[in-house]
Amino acid sequence: MNQPVHESDRPGVEYGPVRQVRIAGSGPTVWYGSAGLGARPRSARGKHSVKRLLLTHLWDQCRHPGDSADTGLFPLAHEFLGADHLGRPIISAEVPGGLAVSFSACGDDLWAALSLGSDPVGIDAADPREFAGPYPFARVFGAEEWGAALNLVSGDSLEAAALLWAAKEAATKALGVGMHFTEPLYVGVEVDASQTSGNLLRVCYHGHTGGNTSIDTSSNRGGTRAATEVPVAWERVAGCYVGVARYAKRFSEP
């Protein structure tokens, strides 16, 4: 039987607050948080270790109340964490109902999102300072989404760029395609006017599925690919913009 991982077993890792969100007010809760890499090696092995610890930390928070103390960490504590050819994380643990995870690195912090269920999730954190200096804004952000983002961040162009990039990355990670394989302008960001809080965006993906059968194409008509929509919750944390997405087919169906 796997034993729980205690804080004393996690030297050199500092965790940020664990947050939770039900994106668009429905579906399973997504839990997300960060861990400082600190003095740990930045090698693949070092980051792999922090990923395991951070997921275990999130699992501590989201496990069902009925789980006993000595088995609550079972799915994550000692299971292999790998990645597929697109870089999507894979956990070799069987969790009833499914388990979705996603990662993002921003500066000295590693971020992770975790959700019970079969709906894929995506997370991305972006620092506005990454967009300082020469940057091809017009090749990455459309005019309408740029204007909408500026309104959300009081007109600061670096903040707007970080917000939009975090939303696009989170959504394409949830779709399983990623921005590395997508033209940025094929991924449009809209403010969800139905949300009074203002912290929900709707990302519309117009690109190719790349053979990803998890992306809903049922609304295609007349040979024209309809946009696949993904809701993204966002917030500004410690100077970075964090986007958290969950993809479910019902959001893209007409």
CSV table of C-alpha atoms in Angstrom, one decimal:
chain,number,residue,atom,x,y,z
A,1,MET,CA,0.0,0.0,0.0
A,2,ASN,CA,1.4,3.4,-0.9
A,3,GLN,CA,2.0,5.7,2.0
A,4,PRO,CA,1.1,9.4,2.0
A,5,VAL,CA,3.7,11.9,1.1
A,6,HIS,CA,4.3,14.4,3.9
A,7,GLU,CA,5.6,18.0,3.7
A,8,SER,CA,8.8,16.8,5.4
A,9,ASP,CA,9.4,14.5,2.4
A,10,ARG,CA,9.3,17.4,-0.1
A,11,PRO,CA,12.5,19.4,0.6
A,12,GLY,CA,13.2,22.5,-1.4
A,13,VAL,CA,9.7,23.0,-2.8
A,14,GLU,CA,7.6,25.9,-1.9
A,15,TYR,CA,3.9,25.8,-2.8
A,16,GLY,CA,1.6,28.6,-3.6
A,17,PRO,CA,-2.1,28.6,-2.6
A,18,VAL,CA,-4.2,25.9,-4.1
A,19,ARG,CA,-7.1,27.4,-6.1
A,20,GLN,CA,-10.2,25.8,-7.5
A,21,VAL,CA,-12.6,26.8,-10.2
A,22,ARG,CA,-15.7,25.4,-11.9
A,23,ILE,CA,-15.2,26.8,-15.4
A,24,ALA,CA,-18.4,28.3,-16.8
A,25,GLY,CA,-20.2,27.3,-13.6
A,26,SER,CA,-20.6,23.7,-14.6
A,27,GLY,CA,-18.7,20.4,-14.8
A,28,PRO,CA,-16.1,19.1,-12.4
A,29,THR,CA,-13.9,21.4,-10.3
A,30,VAL,CA,-10.4,22.1,-11.6
A,31,TRP,CA,-7.8,22.5,-8.9
A,32,TYR,CA,-4.6,24.4,-9.7
A,33,GLY,CA,-1.6,25.8,-8.0
A,34,SER,CA,2.2,26.4,-8.3
A,35,ALA,CA,5.5,25.2,-6.9
A,36,GLY,CA,8.7,27.1,-6.8
A,37,LEU,CA,11.6,25.3,-8.5
A,38,GLY,CA,14.0,26.9,-6.0
A,39,ALA,CA,17.4,25.3,-5.9
A,40,ARG,CA,16.3,22.1,-7.6
A,41,PRO,CA,18.1,21.3,-10.9
A,42,ARG,CA,16.4,22.6,-14.0
A,43,SER,CA,17.1,19.3,-15.8
A,44,ALA,CA,14.2,17.2,-17.1
A,45,ARG,CA,14.7,14.9,-14.1
A,46,GLY,CA,14.5,17.8,-11.7
A,47,LYS,CA,11.4,19.2,-13.2
A,48,HIS,CA,9.9,15.8,-13.4
A,49,SER,CA,10.3,15.5,-9.6
A,50,VAL,CA,8.7,18.8,-9.0
A,51,LYS,CA,5.7,17.8,-11.2
A,52,ARG,CA,5.1,14.7,-9.2
A,53,LEU,CA,5.3,16.6,-5.9
A,54,LEU,CA,3.0,19.4,-7.2
A,55,LEU,CA,0.4,16.9,-8.4
A,56,THR,CA,0.5,15.1,-5.1
A,57,HIS,CA,0.0,18.4,-3.3
A,58,LEU,CA,-3.0,19.2,-5.5
A,59,TRP,CA,-4.4,15.7,-5.0
A,60,ASP,CA,-4.2,16.3,-1.2
A,61,GLN,CA,-6.7,19.1,-1.7
A,62,CYS,CA,-9.1,17.6,-4.2
A,63,ARG,CA,-9.4,14.0,-3.1
A,64,HIS,CA,-12.8,12.9,-2.0
A,65,PRO,CA,-13.6,13.5,1.7
A,66,GLY,CA,-14.3,9.8,2.1
A,67,ASP,CA,-10.8,8.8,1.2
A,68,SER,CA,-8.7,7.5,4.2
A,69,ALA,CA,-5.5,9.2,5.1
A,70,ASP,CA,-3.3,6.3,4.0
A,71,THR,CA,-4.7,5.9,0.6
A,72,GLY,CA,-5.7,9.4,-0.4
A,73,LEU,CA,-2.6,9.9,-2.5
A,74,PHE,CA,-2.7,6.5,-4.1
A,75,PRO,CA,-3.2,7.5,-7.8
A,76,LEU,CA,-0.3,10.0,-7.9
A,77,ALA,CA,2.2,9.5,-5.1
A,78,HIS,CA,4.3,6.8,-6.8
A,79,GLU,CA,3.0,6.5,-10.3
A,80,PHE,CA,5.0,7.2,-13.4
A,81,LEU,CA,4.5,10.5,-15.0
A,82,GLY,CA,5.4,10.8,-18.7
A,83,ALA,CA,4.3,12.6,-21.9
A,84,ASP,CA,3.1,11.7,-25.3
A,85,HIS,CA,4.5,12.9,-28.6
A,86,LEU,CA,2.7,16.2,-28.3
A,87,GLY,CA,4.0,16.8,-24.8
A,88,ARG,CA,0.7,16.1,-23.1
A,89,PRO,CA,1.2,14.6,-19.6
A,90,ILE,CA,0.4,10.9,-19.0
A,91,ILE,CA,-0.2,9.4,-15.6
A,92,SER,CA,-0.1,5.6,-15.4
A,93,ALA,CA,-2.7,5.5,-12.7
A,94,GLU,CA,-6.2,4.2,-13.0
A,95,VAL,CA,-8.6,6.6,-11.3
A,96,PRO,CA,-12.3,5.8,-11.5
A,97,GLY,CA,-14.0,8.3,-13.8
A,98,GLY,CA,-10.7,9.5,-15.2
A,99,LEU,CA,-8.1,12.1,-14.2
A,100,ALA,CA,-6.9,15.1,-16.3
A,101,VAL,CA,-3.7,17.1,-15.6
A,102,SER,CA,-1.8,19.9,-17.3
A,103,PHE,CA,1.4,21.9,-16.6
A,104,SER,CA,3.0,25.2,-17.4
A,105,ALA,CA,6.3,26.8,-16.4
A,106,CYS,CA,6.6,30.6,-15.7
A,107,GLY,CA,9.8,32.0,-14.4
A,108,ASP,CA,10.9,30.1,-11.3
A,109,ASP,CA,7.4,28.6,-10.8
A,110,LEU,CA,5.8,25.4,-12.2
A,111,TRP,CA,2.0,25.4,-12.4
A,112,ALA,CA,-0.3,22.4,-12.6
A,113,ALA,CA,-4.0,21.9,-13.0
A,114,LEU,CA,-5.8,18.7,-12.0
A,115,SER,CA,-9.4,17.6,-12.4
A,116,LEU,CA,-11.3,14.4,-11.8
A,117,GLY,CA,-13.3,13.2,-14.8
A,118,SER,CA,-12.7,12.6,-18.5
A,119,ASP,CA,-12.7,16.2,-19.7
A,120,PRO,CA,-9.2,17.4,-20.7
A,121,VAL,CA,-7.8,20.5,-18.9
A,122,GLY,CA,-5.1,23.0,-19.8
A,123,ILE,CA,-3.2,25.6,-17.8
A,124,ASP,CA,-0.8,28.3,-18.8
A,125,ALA,CA,0.9,31.1,-16.9
A,126,ALA,CA,2.5,34.1,-18.7
A,127,ASP,CA,4.6,36.9,-17.4
A,128,PRO,CA,4.0,40.3,-19.1
A,129,ARG,CA,7.7,40.9,-19.1
A,130,GLU,CA,8.1,38.1,-21.6
A,131,PHE,CA,6.4,40.4,-24.2
A,132,ALA,CA,8.7,43.4,-23.7
A,133,GLY,CA,10.9,44.6,-26.5
A,134,PRO,CA,10.4,43.7,-30.2
A,135,TYR,CA,7.4,41.3,-30.4
A,136,PRO,CA,5.2,40.4,-33.4
A,137,PHE,CA,1.9,41.4,-31.8
A,138,ALA,CA,0.0,41.7,-35.1
A,139,ARG,CA,1.0,38.2,-36.1
A,140,VAL,CA,-0.2,36.7,-32.8
A,141,PHE,CA,-3.2,38.7,-31.7
A,142,GLY,CA,-6.2,39.8,-33.7
A,143,ALA,CA,-7.6,43.4,-33.6
A,144,GLU,CA,-10.8,42.5,-31.8
A,145,GLU,CA,-9.3,40.3,-29.1
A,146,TRP,CA,-6.5,42.8,-28.6
A,147,GLY,CA,-9.0,45.6,-27.9
A,148,ALA,CA,-11.0,43.4,-25.6
A,149,ALA,CA,-7.9,42.4,-23.6
A,150,LEU,CA,-6.8,46.0,-23.3
A,151,ASN,CA,-10.1,46.9,-21.7
A,152,LEU,CA,-9.6,44.1,-19.1
A,153,VAL,CA,-6.1,45.3,-18.1
A,154,SER,CA,-6.5,49.1,-18.1
A,155,GLY,CA,-4.8,49.6,-21.5
A,156,ASP,CA,-1.4,48.0,-20.6
A,157,SER,CA,-0.1,46.3,-23.8
A,158,LEU,CA,2.2,43.9,-22.0
A,159,GLU,CA,-0.5,42.8,-19.6
A,160,ALA,CA,-2.9,42.3,-22.5
A,161,ALA,CA,-0.4,40.2,-24.4
A,162,ALA,CA,0.2,38.0,-21.3
A,163,LEU,CA,-3.5,37.5,-20.7
A,164,LEU,CA,-4.3,36.6,-24.3
A,165,TRP,CA,-1.3,34.2,-24.6
A,166,ALA,CA,-2.2,32.4,-21.4
A,167,ALA,CA,-5.8,31.9,-22.6
A,168,LYS,CA,-4.7,30.6,-26.0
A,169,GLU,CA,-2.1,28.3,-24.6
A,170,ALA,CA,-4.5,26.9,-21.9
A,171,ALA,CA,-7.3,26.3,-24.5
A,172,THR,CA,-5.0,24.6,-27.0
A,173,LYS,CA,-3.5,22.4,-24.3
A,174,ALA,CA,-7.0,21.3,-23.3
A,175,LEU,CA,-7.7,20.5,-27.0
A,176,GLY,CA,-4.5,18.5,-27.2
A,177,VAL,CA,-3.0,20.5,-30.1
A,178,GLY,CA,-0.9,23.1,-28.3
A,179,MET,CA,0.3,26.4,-29.7
A,180,HIS,CA,3.5,24.9,-31.1
A,181,PHE,CA,1.4,23.3,-33.8
A,182,THR,CA,-1.1,26.1,-34.3
A,183,GLU,CA,-1.1,29.5,-36.0
A,184,PRO,CA,-1.8,32.0,-33.1
A,185,LEU,CA,-4.4,33.9,-35.2
A,186,TYR,CA,-6.4,30.6,-35.7
A,187,VAL,CA,-7.0,30.8,-31.9
A,188,GLY,CA,-9.4,33.7,-31.1
A,189,VAL,CA,-10.2,35.0,-27.7
A,190,GLU,CA,-13.5,36.6,-26.7
A,191,VAL,CA,-14.8,38.0,-23.5
A,192,ASP,CA,-17.8,36.0,-22.3
A,193,ALA,CA,-20.4,38.8,-21.9
A,194,SER,CA,-22.7,36.5,-20.0
A,195,GLN,CA,-20.3,36.4,-17.1
A,196,THR,CA,-20.7,39.2,-14.6
A,197,SER,CA,-17.4,38.5,-12.9
A,198,GLY,CA,-15.4,39.3,-16.1
A,199,ASN,CA,-12.9,36.4,-15.4
A,200,LEU,CA,-14.1,34.1,-18.1
A,201,LEU,CA,-12.9,34.1,-21.7
A,202,ARG,CA,-14.1,32.0,-24.6
A,203,VAL,CA,-11.4,30.8,-26.9
A,204,CYS,CA,-12.4,29.9,-30.5
A,205,TYR,CA,-10.2,27.4,-32.2
A,206,HIS,CA,-10.3,27.6,-36.0
A,207,GLY,CA,-7.3,25.4,-36.8
A,208,HIS,CA,-6.9,21.9,-37.9
A,209,THR,CA,-7.4,19.0,-35.6
A,210,GLY,CA,-4.2,17.3,-36.5
A,211,GLY,CA,-5.9,13.9,-36.3
A,212,ASN,CA,-7.1,14.6,-32.7
A,213,THR,CA,-10.4,12.8,-32.6
A,214,SER,CA,-11.3,14.3,-29.2
A,215,ILE,CA,-12.0,17.7,-30.9
A,216,ASP,CA,-15.7,18.0,-31.8
A,217,THR,CA,-16.2,18.7,-35.5
A,218,SER,CA,-19.9,17.8,-35.6
A,219,SER,CA,-20.9,21.4,-36.3
A,220,ASN,CA,-19.0,21.6,-39.6
A,221,ARG,CA,-21.3,22.5,-42.4
A,222,GLY,CA,-20.8,23.0,-46.1
A,223,GLY,CA,-17.1,22.1,-45.9
A,224,THR,CA,-16.4,25.0,-43.5
A,225,ARG,CA,-14.9,24.2,-40.2
A,226,ALA,CA,-16.9,25.8,-37.4
A,227,ALA,CA,-14.9,27.1,-34.4
A,228,THR,CA,-14.3,24.8,-31.5
A,229,GLU,CA,-15.1,26.8,-28.3
A,230,VAL,CA,-13.3,26.3,-25.0
A,231,PRO,CA,-14.1,28.3,-21.9
A,232,VAL,CA,-11.0,29.7,-20.0
A,233,ALA,CA,-11.0,31.1,-16.5
A,234,TRP,CA,-8.2,33.5,-15.8
A,235,GLU,CA,-6.7,35.5,-13.0
A,236,ARG,CA,-3.6,37.6,-12.2
A,237,VAL,CA,-1.3,35.9,-9.7
A,238,ALA,CA,2.0,37.1,-8.4
A,239,GLY,CA,2.5,39.3,-11.5
A,240,CYS,CA,1.6,36.5,-14.0
A,241,TYR,CA,-1.6,35.8,-15.9
A,242,VAL,CA,-2.9,32.3,-15.4
A,243,GLY,CA,-5.4,30.7,-17.7
A,244,VAL,CA,-7.2,27.5,-16.9
A,245,ALA,CA,-9.3,25.6,-19.5
A,246,ARG,CA,-11.5,22.6,-19.5
A,247,TYR,CA,-12.7,21.2,-22.9
A,248,ALA,CA,-16.1,19.5,-23.1
A,249,LYS,CA,-17.9,18.8,-26.4
A,250,ARG,CA,-21.1,20.4,-25.2
A,251,PHE,CA,-19.3,23.8,-25.3
A,252,SER,CA,-18.6,23.5,-29.0
A,253,GLU,CA,-22.0,22.1,-30.1
A,254,PRO,CA,-24.5,24.5,-31.6
